[in-house]
Amino acid sequence: MGLLALLMTIWSLRRFELIWLMTKGGPVGATETLVIDLYSQAFDSKELGSAAAIGMVGVVISLIVIIGSRLVARAVEKGDVR
Amino acid sequence: MRRFRFGVTARIVAVLVVLGVAVFPLYWMFVTALSSNSDLFADQPRLTPDLGQFGVFVDALAEGKAAGWLLNSLIIAVGTMVISVGLGIPLGYALSRFSFWGKAVLTVVLLFTQMLPEALMVVPLFALFRRFELLDSLAGLVLVNSAFVLPIVALILKGAIDGIPKELEEAARADGARPFTTLTRINMPLIAPSIAATAVIAFFHAWNEYVFAVTFIFNPELQPASVGIANFIGELGTPIQTVMAVAFLFTLPAVAFYLLVQKYVVSGMTAGAVKG
């Protein structure tokens, strides 16, 4: 369960195409996620600098989730958590 | 006895439901492509295809662009498959059998790259590609797709090679085989199902890829189908039948390819059990 939850979190962080093609983050940012914001900053507003900054934040968030998932996966292998 | 029967019936129903959920969108795509305009916006949705409208498929292909898109997608997907599997086999072998400095770190980093959102990498890759003049070229897309799918391929193949008894390789070495010969003559035939599975994964990854394709390709002639279909969606109007016809043609080769190799895929996936 814990592993599944973390994997779903990672996949949700990665999701881009569906949101971009259906709403582009709109209306007025209601469906905007981190990667959508990054992409529109970079290629709609041409603000490469702020896009890179968003990217760094994204990397940090992803790393936290990924490390968490590794810890949970290791616990599952040991049999501590199910 | 009655309980047993009930179990079988329930299982059949469950399979049919799952099948329906999986197949119905494909069927709906087909029906929508073959509907007239009045059918599309009618109160009662049309559930059977109107075969008299079959010209949509011909039109979609004859208009010229769709065939080119599909060809571009095919080039990208096959290129990605060849490069990532070609590099993934030796990489998986090295990770499985040899010990070298930084191996544990390399394995973990491979896993990490697989989990990072691809869209995060678009901006740095864009800058990099501009410097190397890889923007607006299919070769660039093949490279970037290979880079993103290679970790998965290598880790699955590592798992598969881990499952082969070491004694087989020792026997080959006793007969005078070098590591490379051992890989090609002993290991590769044994992990053929896993190689097929990774080939499918690499192919579909590149076939469905959208973010990089839409960012790095400006020339409409070089667009793959995933981008082309999305570009049909316009502010003023979306030619629904054409979109559905092209989307159906986009799905068909992928399904055909999968059916061709699917008997290897399931065993290959479980043989190379990568956790994480």
Short mmCIF file of C-alpha atoms in Angstrom, two decimals:
data_model
loop_
_atom_site.label_atom_id
_atom_site.label_comp_id
_atom_site.label_asym_id
_atom_site.label_seq_id
_atom_site.Cartn_x
_atom_site.Cartn_y
_atom_site.Cartn_z
CA MET A 1 0.00 0.00 0.00
CA GLY A 2 2.68 2.48 1.02
CA LEU A 3 4.76 1.64 -2.04
CA LEU A 4 1.74 1.94 -4.30
CA ALA A 5 0.86 5.33 -2.83
CA LEU A 6 4.39 6.62 -3.44
CA LEU A 7 4.46 5.26 -6.98
CA MET A 8 1.13 6.94 -7.70
CA THR A 9 2.56 10.18 -6.29
CA ILE A 10 5.55 9.96 -8.60
CA TRP A 11 3.37 9.21 -11.62
CA SER A 12 1.11 12.14 -10.76
CA LEU A 13 4.12 14.46 -10.51
CA ARG A 14 5.20 13.26 -13.95
CA ARG A 15 1.84 13.67 -15.62
CA PHE A 16 2.06 16.27 -18.33
CA GLU A 17 0.49 15.43 -21.69
CA LEU A 18 -3.08 14.90 -20.55
CA ILE A 19 -3.28 18.20 -18.64
CA TRP A 20 -1.42 20.17 -21.29
CA LEU A 21 -3.56 18.92 -24.15
CA MET A 22 -6.90 19.28 -22.37
CA THR A 23 -6.64 22.54 -20.45
CA LYS A 24 -3.07 23.93 -20.58
CA GLY A 25 -3.45 24.50 -16.83
CA GLY A 26 -6.48 26.72 -17.25
CA PRO A 27 -9.05 28.05 -16.61
CA VAL A 28 -7.03 30.64 -14.67
CA GLY A 29 -4.59 28.10 -13.31
CA ALA A 30 -7.26 25.82 -11.83
CA THR A 31 -5.65 22.69 -13.30
CA GLU A 32 -2.06 23.88 -13.20
CA THR A 33 0.64 21.54 -11.87
CA LEU A 34 4.33 22.15 -11.37
CA VAL A 35 5.39 20.73 -14.72
CA ILE A 36 2.63 22.61 -16.55
CA ASP A 37 3.71 25.87 -14.94
CA LEU A 38 7.32 25.13 -15.86
CA TYR A 39 6.47 24.43 -19.47
CA SER A 40 4.29 27.49 -19.97
CA GLN A 41 6.89 29.73 -18.28
CA ALA A 42 9.58 28.38 -20.58
CA PHE A 43 7.83 28.19 -23.92
CA ASP A 44 4.83 30.52 -23.71
CA SER A 45 6.25 33.38 -21.62
CA LYS A 46 9.86 32.68 -22.74
CA GLU A 47 11.00 33.08 -19.12
CA LEU A 48 13.72 30.44 -19.22
CA GLY A 49 15.24 31.61 -15.94
CA SER A 50 12.11 31.23 -13.84
CA ALA A 51 11.35 27.95 -15.63
CA ALA A 52 14.77 26.68 -14.56
CA ALA A 53 14.03 27.79 -10.99
CA ILE A 54 10.71 25.90 -11.02
CA GLY A 55 12.63 22.95 -12.40
CA MET A 56 15.04 22.98 -9.47
CA VAL A 57 12.11 23.01 -7.02
CA GLY A 58 10.60 20.13 -8.96
CA VAL A 59 13.82 18.15 -8.78
CA VAL A 60 13.99 18.63 -5.00
CA ILE A 61 10.36 17.57 -4.52
CA SER A 62 10.87 14.55 -6.78
CA LEU A 63 14.04 13.56 -4.95
CA ILE A 64 12.23 13.66 -1.60
CA VAL A 65 9.44 11.45 -2.97
CA ILE A 66 11.89 9.11 -4.72
CA ILE A 67 14.05 8.67 -1.61
CA GLY A 68 10.87 8.07 0.38
CA SER A 69 9.81 5.42 -2.11
CA ARG A 70 13.20 3.70 -1.87
CA LEU A 71 12.94 3.63 1.92
CA VAL A 72 9.44 2.16 1.76
CA ALA A 73 10.50 -0.35 -0.90
CA ARG A 74 13.40 -1.48 1.28
CA ALA A 75 11.07 -1.85 4.27
CA VAL A 76 8.70 -3.94 2.11
CA GLU A 77 11.56 -6.21 1.06
CA LYS A 78 12.52 -6.74 4.70
CA GLY A 79 8.89 -7.51 5.50
CA ASP A 80 8.39 -4.73 8.05
CA VAL A 81 5.59 -3.02 6.17
CA ARG A 82 3.08 -4.50 3.84
CA MET B 1 -20.46 -27.18 -6.68
CA ARG B 2 -22.67 -24.14 -6.91
CA ARG B 3 -20.02 -21.97 -5.35
CA PHE B 4 -17.46 -23.17 -7.88
CA ARG B 5 -19.78 -22.26 -10.76
CA PHE B 6 -20.43 -18.87 -9.25
CA GLY B 7 -16.69 -18.27 -9.05
CA VAL B 8 -16.20 -19.07 -12.72
CA THR B 9 -19.09 -16.87 -13.79
CA ALA B 10 -17.83 -14.01 -11.66
CA ARG B 11 -14.41 -14.38 -13.17
CA ILE B 12 -15.76 -14.34 -16.73
CA VAL B 13 -17.83 -11.26 -15.94
CA ALA B 14 -14.79 -9.56 -14.41
CA VAL B 15 -12.67 -10.35 -17.49
CA LEU B 16 -15.39 -9.04 -19.79
CA VAL B 17 -15.69 -5.83 -17.79
CA VAL B 18 -11.93 -5.22 -17.86
CA LEU B 19 -11.84 -6.06 -21.56
CA GLY B 20 -14.70 -3.66 -22.19
CA VAL B 21 -12.98 -0.85 -20.30
CA ALA B 22 -9.76 -1.48 -22.23
CA VAL B 23 -11.22 -2.02 -25.70
CA PHE B 24 -14.23 0.28 -25.74
CA PRO B 25 -12.29 3.55 -26.23
CA LEU B 26 -10.61 2.01 -29.26
CA TYR B 27 -13.99 0.93 -30.64
CA TRP B 28 -15.46 4.34 -29.86
CA MET B 29 -12.62 5.98 -31.77
CA PHE B 30 -13.44 3.78 -34.76
CA VAL B 31 -17.18 4.53 -34.57
CA THR B 32 -16.64 8.27 -34.16
CA ALA B 33 -14.31 8.34 -37.15
CA LEU B 34 -17.06 6.74 -39.19
CA SER B 35 -19.91 9.01 -38.11
CA SER B 36 -21.50 11.76 -40.13
CA ASN B 37 -21.70 15.24 -38.62
CA SER B 38 -25.38 14.87 -37.76
CA ASP B 39 -24.68 11.55 -35.99
CA LEU B 40 -21.91 13.15 -33.92
CA PHE B 41 -24.20 15.69 -32.30
CA ALA B 42 -27.39 13.62 -32.22
CA ASP B 43 -29.27 12.96 -28.98
CA GLN B 44 -28.87 9.23 -29.36
CA PRO B 45 -25.20 8.32 -29.73
CA ARG B 46 -24.51 6.00 -32.60
CA LEU B 47 -23.12 2.70 -31.36
CA THR B 48 -22.37 0.95 -34.65
CA PRO B 49 -19.97 2.27 -37.28
CA ASP B 50 -21.46 3.77 -40.43
CA LEU B 51 -19.35 1.97 -43.02
CA GLY B 52 -20.59 4.28 -45.73
CA GLN B 53 -18.30 6.94 -44.25
CA PHE B 54 -15.19 4.86 -44.79
CA GLY B 55 -13.76 7.60 -46.98
CA VAL B 56 -12.51 9.44 -43.85
CA PHE B 57 -9.61 7.04 -43.57
CA VAL B 58 -8.75 7.47 -47.23
CA ASP B 59 -9.04 11.25 -46.92
CA ALA B 60 -6.96 11.32 -43.76
CA LEU B 61 -4.16 9.43 -45.48
CA ALA B 62 -4.52 11.13 -48.85
CA GLU B 63 -4.28 14.59 -47.33
CA GLY B 64 -0.63 13.71 -47.11
CA LYS B 65 0.29 14.90 -43.67
CA ALA B 66 -0.97 11.93 -41.66
CA ALA B 67 1.11 9.36 -43.54
CA GLY B 68 4.22 11.48 -43.01
CA TRP B 69 3.49 11.78 -39.29
CA LEU B 70 3.10 8.04 -38.93
CA LEU B 71 6.37 7.49 -40.79
CA ASN B 72 8.16 9.96 -38.49
CA SER B 73 6.74 8.21 -35.44
CA LEU B 74 7.91 4.89 -36.82
CA ILE B 75 11.44 6.18 -37.48
CA ILE B 76 11.70 7.63 -33.97
CA ALA B 77 10.27 4.52 -32.31
CA VAL B 78 12.46 2.04 -34.20
CA GLY B 79 15.55 4.19 -33.73
CA THR B 80 14.91 4.46 -30.00
CA MET B 81 14.28 0.73 -29.76
CA VAL B 82 17.52 -0.18 -31.57
CA ILE B 83 19.73 2.23 -29.60
CA SER B 84 18.29 1.60 -26.15
CA VAL B 85 18.20 -2.20 -26.47
CA GLY B 86 21.60 -2.25 -28.20
CA LEU B 87 23.15 -0.30 -25.34
CA GLY B 88 20.93 -1.80 -22.65
CA ILE B 89 22.09 -5.38 -23.20
CA PRO B 90 25.80 -4.71 -22.51
CA LEU B 91 24.90 -2.29 -19.70
CA GLY B 92 22.59 -4.80 -18.04
CA TYR B 93 25.26 -7.48 -18.43
CA ALA B 94 27.91 -5.27 -16.86
CA LEU B 95 25.63 -4.35 -13.96
CA SER B 96 24.74 -7.98 -13.38
CA ARG B 97 28.05 -9.80 -13.73
CA PHE B 98 31.00 -7.45 -13.27
CA SER B 99 32.02 -5.52 -10.21
CA PHE B 100 33.47 -2.09 -10.86
CA TRP B 101 33.94 1.19 -9.04
CA GLY B 102 30.68 3.05 -8.48
CA LYS B 103 28.39 0.23 -9.55
CA ALA B 104 25.95 0.64 -6.66
CA VAL B 105 25.78 4.39 -7.21
CA LEU B 106 25.23 3.90 -10.93
CA THR B 107 22.33 1.51 -10.33
CA VAL B 108 20.63 3.92 -7.94
CA VAL B 109 21.17 6.88 -10.27
CA LEU B 110 19.64 4.86 -13.12
CA LEU B 111 16.56 4.29 -10.97
CA PHE B 112 16.36 7.98 -10.05
CA THR B 113 16.48 9.22 -13.64
CA GLN B 114 13.63 6.89 -14.43
CA MET B 115 11.46 8.56 -11.81
CA LEU B 116 12.16 12.24 -12.49
CA PRO B 117 9.43 14.01 -14.45
CA GLU B 118 10.53 14.30 -18.07
CA ALA B 119 9.04 17.77 -18.39
CA LEU B 120 11.59 19.02 -15.83
CA MET B 121 14.36 18.17 -18.29
CA VAL B 122 12.85 20.00 -21.23
CA VAL B 123 14.44 23.39 -20.55
CA PRO B 124 18.06 22.23 -20.01
CA LEU B 125 17.76 19.80 -22.90
CA PHE B 126 16.45 22.57 -25.14
CA ALA B 127 19.51 24.70 -24.38
CA LEU B 128 21.78 21.70 -24.92
CA PHE B 129 20.14 20.73 -28.19
CA ARG B 130 20.39 24.25 -29.53
CA ARG B 131 24.12 24.19 -28.89
CA PHE B 132 24.54 20.83 -30.63
CA GLU B 133 22.14 21.70 -33.46
CA LEU B 134 19.91 18.74 -32.67
CA LEU B 135 16.73 20.82 -32.60
CA ASP B 136 14.32 20.12 -35.39
CA SER B 137 15.78 16.73 -36.25
CA LEU B 138 14.51 13.19 -35.80
CA ALA B 139 17.98 12.11 -34.69
CA GLY B 140 17.71 14.41 -31.67
CA LEU B 141 14.39 12.89 -30.67
CA VAL B 142 15.78 9.38 -31.05
CA LEU B 143 18.68 10.33 -28.78
CA VAL B 144 16.57 11.91 -26.06
CA ASN B 145 14.01 9.10 -26.06
CA SER B 146 16.80 6.53 -25.88
CA ALA B 147 18.34 8.35 -22.96
CA PHE B 148 15.07 8.23 -21.03
CA VAL B 149 14.20 4.62 -21.76
CA LEU B 150 17.72 3.16 -21.45
CA PRO B 151 17.66 2.95 -17.62
CA ILE B 152 14.44 0.90 -17.63
CA VAL B 153 15.79 -1.37 -20.38
CA ALA B 154 19.13 -1.89 -18.63
CA LEU B 155 17.54 -2.61 -15.24
CA ILE B 156 15.06 -5.13 -16.65
CA LEU B 157 17.85 -6.90 -18.56
CA LYS B 158 20.07 -6.85 -15.46
CA GLY B 159 17.31 -8.63 -13.57
CA ALA B 160 16.97 -11.18 -16.36
CA ILE B 161 20.71 -11.90 -16.50
CA ASP B 162 20.77 -12.19 -12.70
CA GLY B 163 18.40 -15.13 -13.11
CA ILE B 164 20.81 -17.13 -15.32
CA PRO B 165 22.96 -19.61 -13.37
CA LYS B 166 26.61 -18.55 -13.26
CA GLU B 167 27.68 -22.13 -13.98
CA LEU B 168 26.63 -21.74 -17.62
CA GLU B 169 29.07 -18.85 -18.06
CA GLU B 170 31.80 -20.71 -16.23
CA ALA B 171 31.36 -23.62 -18.59
CA ALA B 172 31.63 -21.26 -21.55
CA ARG B 173 34.75 -19.69 -20.08
CA ALA B 174 36.27 -23.12 -19.58
CA ASP B 175 35.76 -23.66 -23.31
CA GLY B 176 37.66 -20.46 -24.02
CA ALA B 177 34.86 -17.92 -24.53
CA ARG B 178 35.56 -14.27 -23.79
CA PRO B 179 32.99 -12.15 -21.91
CA PHE B 180 31.59 -10.70 -25.12
CA THR B 181 31.16 -14.14 -26.71
CA THR B 182 29.54 -15.36 -23.49
CA LEU B 183 27.10 -12.47 -23.69
CA THR B 184 26.13 -12.99 -27.31
CA ARG B 185 26.18 -16.81 -27.43
CA ILE B 186 25.08 -17.84 -23.93
CA ASN B 187 23.17 -15.02 -22.25
CA MET B 188 21.33 -13.34 -25.09
CA PRO B 189 19.47 -16.45 -26.29
CA LEU B 190 18.45 -17.17 -22.71
CA ILE B 191 17.07 -13.69 -22.05
CA ALA B 192 15.37 -13.38 -25.45
CA PRO B 193 11.92 -12.93 -23.84
CA SER B 194 13.20 -10.07 -21.71
CA ILE B 195 14.87 -8.49 -24.73
CA ALA B 196 11.53 -8.64 -26.54
CA ALA B 197 9.81 -7.08 -23.53
CA THR B 198 12.29 -4.21 -23.33
CA ALA B 199 12.05 -3.69 -27.09
CA VAL B 200 8.29 -3.26 -26.71
CA ILE B 201 8.74 -0.85 -23.80
CA ALA B 202 11.27 1.25 -25.73
CA PHE B 203 9.16 1.24 -28.89
CA PHE B 204 5.99 2.39 -27.13
CA HIS B 205 7.81 4.98 -25.05
CA ALA B 206 9.04 6.67 -28.20
CA TRP B 207 5.82 6.05 -30.15
CA ASN B 208 3.69 7.80 -27.53
CA GLU B 209 6.20 10.47 -26.56
CA TYR B 210 4.78 14.00 -26.78
CA VAL B 211 6.63 16.56 -24.62
CA PHE B 212 10.00 16.42 -26.36
CA ALA B 213 8.52 16.06 -29.82
CA VAL B 214 6.32 19.13 -29.45
CA THR B 215 9.18 21.20 -28.01
CA PHE B 216 12.10 20.20 -30.20
CA ILE B 217 10.42 19.94 -33.60
CA PHE B 218 9.34 23.07 -35.46
CA ASN B 219 9.21 21.80 -39.03
CA PRO B 220 5.70 20.38 -39.63
CA GLU B 221 7.20 17.82 -42.02
CA LEU B 222 9.17 16.24 -39.16
CA GLN B 223 6.32 16.05 -36.64
CA PRO B 224 5.50 12.62 -35.27
CA ALA B 225 1.87 11.56 -35.14
CA SER B 226 1.42 12.29 -31.42
CA VAL B 227 2.09 15.98 -32.05
CA GLY B 228 0.24 16.06 -35.34
CA ILE B 229 -2.98 14.67 -33.88
CA ALA B 230 -2.85 17.11 -30.97
CA ASN B 231 -2.42 20.01 -33.40
CA PHE B 232 -5.75 19.18 -35.01
CA ILE B 233 -7.43 20.54 -31.90
CA GLY B 234 -8.08 24.13 -32.87
CA GLU B 235 -9.67 27.19 -31.34
CA LEU B 236 -12.20 27.54 -34.13
CA GLY B 237 -13.02 23.95 -34.82
CA THR B 238 -11.79 20.42 -34.46
CA PRO B 239 -12.35 18.01 -37.36
CA ILE B 240 -13.49 15.24 -35.05
CA GLN B 241 -13.78 12.49 -37.64
CA THR B 242 -10.35 13.17 -39.09
CA VAL B 243 -8.76 13.29 -35.63
CA MET B 244 -10.35 9.98 -34.73
CA ALA B 245 -9.38 8.39 -38.05
CA VAL B 246 -5.73 9.41 -37.68
CA ALA B 247 -5.74 8.44 -34.00
CA PHE B 248 -7.09 5.03 -34.92
CA LEU B 249 -4.39 4.60 -37.57
CA PHE B 250 -1.86 5.73 -34.93
CA THR B 251 -3.06 3.06 -32.50
CA LEU B 252 -3.26 0.17 -34.96
CA PRO B 253 0.45 -0.45 -35.71
CA ALA B 254 1.22 -0.22 -32.01
CA VAL B 255 -1.43 -2.84 -31.18
CA ALA B 256 -0.26 -5.05 -34.04
CA PHE B 257 3.35 -4.85 -32.88
CA TYR B 258 2.33 -5.66 -29.33
CA LEU B 259 0.24 -8.67 -30.38
CA LEU B 260 3.20 -9.93 -32.38
CA VAL B 261 5.52 -10.05 -29.39
CA GLN B 262 3.10 -10.24 -26.47
CA LYS B 263 3.73 -13.91 -25.73
CA TYR B 264 7.33 -13.03 -24.85
CA VAL B 265 6.48 -9.86 -22.98
CA VAL B 266 4.68 -11.28 -19.97
CA SER B 267 7.36 -13.86 -19.16
CA GLY B 268 10.05 -11.28 -19.91
CA MET B 269 8.59 -8.74 -17.50
CA THR B 270 8.43 -11.14 -14.60
CA ALA B 271 11.82 -12.70 -15.33
CA GLY B 272 13.45 -9.32 -15.01
CA ALA B 273 11.71 -8.43 -11.79
CA VAL B 274 12.81 -4.87 -11.10
CA LYS B 275 11.43 -3.50 -7.90
CA GLY B 276 10.87 0.17 -7.53
#
